[in-house]
PDB file of C-alpha atoms in Angstrom:
ATOM      1  CA  LEU A   1      65.890  98.954  31.378  1.00  0.00           C
ATOM      2  CA  ASP A   2      67.182  96.511  28.803  1.00  0.00           C
ATOM      3  CA  PRO A   3      68.391  98.741  25.920  1.00  0.00           C
ATOM      4  CA  GLU A   4      67.055  96.710  22.989  1.00  0.00           C
ATOM      5  CA  PRO A   5      63.434  96.357  24.197  1.00  0.00           C
ATOM      6  CA  PHE A   6      63.557  99.977  25.376  1.00  0.00           C
ATOM      7  CA  GLU A   7      64.493 101.144  21.863  1.00  0.00           C
ATOM      8  CA  GLU A   8      61.697  98.980  20.450  1.00  0.00           C
ATOM      9  CA  LEU A   9      59.230 100.580  22.862  1.00  0.00           C
ATOM     10  CA  LYS A  10      60.329 104.080  21.843  1.00  0.00           C
ATOM     11  CA  ALA A  11      59.985 103.158  18.159  1.00  0.00           C
ATOM     12  CA  SER A  12      56.496 101.787  18.831  1.00  0.00           C
ATOM     13  CA  LEU A  13      55.494 104.978  20.653  1.00  0.00           C
ATOM     14  CA  ARG A  14      56.786 107.121  17.788  1.00  0.00           C
ATOM     15  CA  ALA A  15      54.899 105.024  15.220  1.00  0.00           C
ATOM     16  CA  SER A  16      51.639 104.251  17.020  1.00  0.00           C
ATOM     17  CA  GLY A  17      51.479 106.417  20.115  1.00  0.00           C
ATOM     18  CA  LEU A  18      50.702 105.214  23.603  1.00  0.00           C
ATOM     19  CA  ARG A  19      48.057 102.482  23.562  1.00  0.00           C
ATOM     20  CA  THR A  20      47.819 101.917  27.301  1.00  0.00           C
ATOM     21  CA  PRO A  21      48.017 104.853  29.712  1.00  0.00           C
ATOM     22  CA  VAL A  22      50.182 104.578  32.804  1.00  0.00           C
ATOM     23  CA  GLU A  23      48.478 104.214  36.191  1.00  0.00           C
ATOM     24  CA  VAL A  24      49.119 106.753  38.939  1.00  0.00           C
ATOM     25  CA  PHE A  25      47.734 107.736  42.327  1.00  0.00           C
ATOM     26  CA  PRO A  26      47.575 111.246  43.840  1.00  0.00           C
ATOM     27  CA  LEU A  27      50.215 112.369  46.343  1.00  0.00           C
ATOM     28  CA  ASP A  28      50.262 115.299  48.728  1.00  0.00           C
ATOM     29  CA  PRO A  29      50.800 118.088  48.012  1.00  0.00           C
ATOM     30  CA  ALA A  30      48.842 118.103  44.764  1.00  0.00           C
ATOM     31  CA  PRO A  31      49.441 118.038  41.860  1.00  0.00           C
ATOM     32  CA  ARG A  32      51.901 115.169  42.384  1.00  0.00           C
ATOM     33  CA  PHE A  33      51.420 111.525  41.514  1.00  0.00           C
ATOM     34  CA  GLY A  34      52.991 108.202  42.390  1.00  0.00           C
ATOM     35  CA  LEU A  35      53.422 105.610  39.658  1.00  0.00           C
ATOM     36  CA  ILE A  36      51.595 102.301  40.017  1.00  0.00           C
ATOM     37  CA  ALA A  37      52.127 100.797  36.567  1.00  0.00           C
ATOM     38  CA  GLY A  38      53.932 101.838  33.411  1.00  0.00           C
ATOM     39  CA  TYR A  39      57.518 102.640  34.406  1.00  0.00           C
ATOM     40  CA  ARG A  40      58.962 101.536  31.043  1.00  0.00           C
ATOM     41  CA  ARG A  41      56.289 103.455  29.125  1.00  0.00           C
ATOM     42  CA  LEU A  42      56.922 106.567  31.210  1.00  0.00           C
ATOM     43  CA  ALA A  43      60.697 106.300  30.767  1.00  0.00           C
ATOM     44  CA  ALA A  44      60.309 105.894  26.993  1.00  0.00           C
ATOM     45  CA  PHE A  45      57.863 108.803  26.856  1.00  0.00           C
ATOM     46  CA  ARG A  46      60.312 111.011  28.760  1.00  0.00           C
ATOM     47  CA  ALA A  47      63.191 109.972  26.482  1.00  0.00           C
ATOM     48  CA  LEU A  48      61.153 110.964  23.431  1.00  0.00           C
ATOM     49  CA  GLN A  49      60.219 114.267  25.099  1.00  0.00           C
ATOM     50  CA  GLU A  50      63.883 114.974  25.872  1.00  0.00           C
ATOM     51  CA  ALA A  51      64.708 114.210  22.228  1.00  0.00           C
ATOM     52  CA  GLY A  52      62.424 117.123  21.315  1.00  0.00           C
ATOM     53  CA  LEU A  53      59.710 115.101  19.599  1.00  0.00           C
ATOM     54  CA  GLU A  54      56.269 116.679  19.497  1.00  0.00           C
ATOM     55  CA  GLY A  55      53.306 114.993  21.145  1.00  0.00           C
ATOM     56  CA  PHE A  56      55.262 113.691  24.111  1.00  0.00           C
ATOM     57  CA  ASP A  57      54.847 116.637  26.480  1.00  0.00           C
ATOM     58  CA  ALA A  58      52.258 114.909  28.714  1.00  0.00           C
ATOM     59  CA  ILE A  59      51.636 111.201  29.146  1.00  0.00           C
ATOM     60  CA  PRO A  60      48.077 109.872  29.332  1.00  0.00           C
ATOM     61  CA  ALA A  61      47.359 108.320  32.714  1.00  0.00           C
ATOM     62  CA  PHE A  62      44.619 106.611  34.677  1.00  0.00           C
ATOM     63  CA  VAL A  63      44.379 108.203  38.121  1.00  0.00           C
ATOM     64  CA  ARG A  64      43.481 105.612  40.754  1.00  0.00           C
ATOM     65  CA  GLU A  65      42.101 106.635  44.127  1.00  0.00           C
ATOM     66  CA  VAL A  66      44.055 104.230  46.322  1.00  0.00           C
ATOM     67  CA  ASP A  67      46.077 104.576  49.474  1.00  0.00           C
ATOM     68  CA  ARG A  68      49.824 103.977  49.496  1.00  0.00           C
ATOM     69  CA  PRO A  69      49.670 100.343  50.667  1.00  0.00           C
ATOM     70  CA  GLN A  70      47.184  99.520  47.895  1.00  0.00           C
ATOM     71  CA  ALA A  71      49.326 101.375  45.358  1.00  0.00           C
ATOM     72  CA  PHE A  72      52.458  99.491  46.453  1.00  0.00           C
ATOM     73  CA  ALA A  73      50.622  96.158  46.230  1.00  0.00           C
ATOM     74  CA  ALA A  74      49.332  97.057  42.743  1.00  0.00           C
ATOM     75  CA  MET A  75      52.863  98.016  41.655  1.00  0.00           C
ATOM     76  CA  VAL A  76      54.254  94.666  42.838  1.00  0.00           C
ATOM     77  CA  GLU A  77      51.402  92.834  41.107  1.00  0.00           C
ATOM     78  CA  GLU A  78      52.062  94.730  37.859  1.00  0.00           C
ATOM     79  CA  ASN A  79      55.725  93.753  37.976  1.00  0.00           C
ATOM     80  CA  GLU A  80      54.850  90.109  38.659  1.00  0.00           C
ATOM     81  CA  ILE A  81      52.566  90.088  35.619  1.00  0.00           C
ATOM     82  CA  ARG A  82      55.173  91.708  33.365  1.00  0.00           C
ATOM     83  CA  GLU A  83      58.041  89.519  34.502  1.00  0.00           C
ATOM     84  CA  PRO A  84      58.029  87.276  37.570  1.00  0.00           C
ATOM     85  CA  LEU A  85      60.094  88.603  40.453  1.00  0.00           C
ATOM     86  CA  SER A  86      62.875  86.478  41.875  1.00  0.00           C
ATOM     87  CA  PRO A  87      62.423  85.129  45.412  1.00  0.00           C
ATOM     88  CA  TRP A  88      64.938  87.742  46.647  1.00  0.00           C
ATOM     89  CA  GLU A  89      62.977  90.559  44.962  1.00  0.00           C
ATOM     90  CA  ARG A  90      59.740  89.325  46.548  1.00  0.00           C
ATOM     91  CA  GLY A  91      61.371  89.315  49.973  1.00  0.00           C
ATOM     92  CA  ARG A  92      62.883  92.748  49.320  1.00  0.00           C
ATOM     93  CA  ALA A  93      59.473  94.133  48.322  1.00  0.00           C
ATOM     94  CA  ALA A  94      58.012  92.981  51.651  1.00  0.00           C
ATOM     95  CA  ILE A  95      60.886  94.570  53.582  1.00  0.00           C
ATOM     96  CA  LEU A  96      60.523  97.850  51.632  1.00  0.00           C
ATOM     97  CA  ALA A  97      56.778  97.882  52.288  1.00  0.00           C
ATOM     98  CA  VAL A  98      57.458  97.778  56.036  1.00  0.00           C
ATOM     99  CA  GLU A  99      60.380 100.241  55.916  1.00  0.00           C
ATOM    100  CA  ARG A 100      58.189 102.750  54.073  1.00  0.00           C
ATOM    101  CA  CYS A 101      55.415 102.283  56.638  1.00  0.00           C
ATOM    102  CA  PHE A 102      52.900 100.826  54.169  1.00  0.00           C
ATOM    103  CA  PHE A 103      52.446  97.846  56.479  1.00  0.00           C
ATOM    104  CA  ASP A 104      53.250  97.284  60.150  1.00  0.00           C
ATOM    105  CA  THR A 105      54.832  93.855  59.761  1.00  0.00           C
ATOM    106  CA  VAL A 106      56.479  91.691  57.120  1.00  0.00           C
ATOM    107  CA  GLU A 107      53.612  89.223  57.554  1.00  0.00           C
ATOM    108  CA  ALA A 108      51.034  91.922  56.769  1.00  0.00           C
ATOM    109  CA  ALA A 109      53.066  93.049  53.756  1.00  0.00           C
ATOM    110  CA  ILE A 110      53.341  89.509  52.393  1.00  0.00           C
ATOM    111  CA  ASP A 111      49.602  88.924  52.901  1.00  0.00           C
ATOM    112  CA  ALA A 112      48.776  92.140  51.015  1.00  0.00           C
ATOM    113  CA  LEU A 113      51.377  91.751  48.263  1.00  0.00           C
ATOM    114  CA  HIS A 114      50.576  88.080  47.600  1.00  0.00           C
ATOM    115  CA  PRO A 115      46.912  87.630  48.535  1.00  0.00           C
ATOM    116  CA  GLY A 116      46.498  84.441  46.487  1.00  0.00           C
ATOM    117  CA  ALA A 117      49.572  82.706  47.884  1.00  0.00           C
ATOM    118  CA  THR A 118      49.135  79.494  49.824  1.00  0.00           C
ATOM    119  CA  LYS A 119      50.028  79.306  53.501  1.00  0.00           C
ATOM    120  CA  GLN A 120      53.183  77.382  52.584  1.00  0.00           C
ATOM    121  CA  LYS A 121      54.267  79.959  50.006  1.00  0.00           C
ATOM    122  CA  ARG A 122      53.702  82.812  52.477  1.00  0.00           C
ATOM    123  CA  HIS A 123      55.815  80.910  55.031  1.00  0.00           C
ATOM    124  CA  LYS A 124      58.642  80.646  52.475  1.00  0.00           C
ATOM    125  CA  LEU A 125      58.313  84.339  51.590  1.00  0.00           C
ATOM    126  CA  ARG A 126      58.651  85.276  55.278  1.00  0.00           C
ATOM    127  CA  ALA A 127      61.835  83.171  55.487  1.00  0.00           C
ATOM    128  CA  VAL A 128      63.240  84.864  52.380  1.00  0.00           C
ATOM    129  CA  ALA A 129      62.331  88.303  53.752  1.00  0.00           C
ATOM    130  CA  ARG A 130      64.247  87.419  56.936  1.00  0.00           C
ATOM    131  CA  VAL A 131      67.323  86.633  54.820  1.00  0.00           C
ATOM    132  CA  VAL A 132      66.933  89.906  52.920  1.00  0.00           C
ATOM    133  CA  ALA A 133      66.613  91.871  56.165  1.00  0.00           C
ATOM    134  CA  GLU A 134      69.739  90.314  57.658  1.00  0.00           C
ATOM    135  CA  MET A 135      71.955  89.802  54.613  1.00  0.00           C
ATOM    136  CA  GLU A 136      71.195  92.657  52.202  1.00  0.00           C
ATOM    137  CA  GLY A 137      74.287  94.237  50.700  1.00  0.00           C
ATOM    138  CA  ARG A 138      76.473  91.158  51.032  1.00  0.00           C
ATOM    139  CA  TRP A 139      76.076  89.790  47.485  1.00  0.00           C
ATOM    140  CA  THR A 140      76.533  91.358  44.093  1.00  0.00           C
ATOM    141  CA  ALA A 141      73.507  89.649  42.493  1.00  0.00           C
ATOM    142  CA  PRO A 142      71.195  88.283  45.215  1.00  0.00           C
ATOM    143  CA  GLU A 143      68.264  88.159  42.783  1.00  0.00           C
ATOM    144  CA  ARG A 144      70.019  85.173  41.169  1.00  0.00           C
ATOM    145  CA  LEU A 145      69.856  83.113  44.353  1.00  0.00           C
ATOM    146  CA  SER A 146      67.405  80.228  44.093  1.00  0.00           C
ATOM    147  CA  LEU A 147      64.516  79.816  46.478  1.00  0.00           C
ATOM    148  CA  ARG A 148      66.183  76.650  47.836  1.00  0.00           C
ATOM    149  CA  THR A 149      69.421  78.538  48.552  1.00  0.00           C
ATOM    150  CA  LEU A 150      67.534  81.350  50.272  1.00  0.00           C
ATOM    151  CA  LEU A 151      65.587  78.886  52.401  1.00  0.00           C
ATOM    152  CA  ASP A 152      68.858  77.160  53.357  1.00  0.00           C
ATOM    153  CA  LEU A 153      70.272  80.559  54.334  1.00  0.00           C
ATOM    154  CA  ALA A 154      67.148  81.248  56.405  1.00  0.00           C
ATOM    155  CA  ASP A 155      67.661  77.941  58.215  1.00  0.00           C
ATOM    156  CA  ALA A 156      71.330  78.814  58.834  1.00  0.00           C
ATOM    157  CA  LEU A 157      70.392  82.242  60.229  1.00  0.00           C
ATOM    158  CA  ARG A 158      67.732  80.681  62.460  1.00  0.00           C
ATOM    159  CA  ALA A 159      70.359  78.195  63.731  1.00  0.00           C
ATOM    160  CA  GLY A 160      72.679  81.059  64.732  1.00  0.00           C
ATOM    161  CA  PHE A 161      75.139  80.962  61.851  1.00  0.00           C
ATOM    162  CA  GLY A 162      74.705  84.665  61.047  1.00  0.00           C
ATOM    163  CA  PRO A 163      78.044  85.786  62.578  1.00  0.00           C
ATOM    164  CA  PRO A 164      80.132  83.116  60.792  1.00  0.00           C
ATOM    165  CA  MET A 165      78.369  83.934  57.512  1.00  0.00           C
ATOM    166  CA  ASP A 166      79.195  87.609  58.091  1.00  0.00           C
ATOM    167  CA  GLU A 167      82.863  86.724  58.581  1.00  0.00           C
ATOM    168  CA  ALA A 168      82.891  84.570  55.458  1.00  0.00           C
TER     169      ALA A 168
END
């Protein structure tokens, strides 16, 4: 959370209250909920609650009846609307969706997370996800890598240059 916008959000909540409820979905065992949209609002609300301000003991929320894959896809979509994800983050989201058993394959995750993407864009996302799966943890700021760089890395991995890249 960027500190300056976060402080602005808290000031707005103090002055005007919450204008848009967060979105959640039910989890088992009840009464637990997973967050779909509104992480910054929830964090600001909690900070104001911890500061002892009245009126911040419970956050208004829309409860959506969705399954976990739908909730994950909605969360990714919400983040894309707020601020576009980097190619690395898109690939990472697809890998996480499979690791958490929301989808059986990276292809299924990409199709669900980016339903409007062209065939070419989905192909690129699969290549980026392959790089994420094989190279995660090797860079300090992989989200700064360009799509072109990630596609070049995917080509290098496909050509068998994974071990030399590991050594480097």
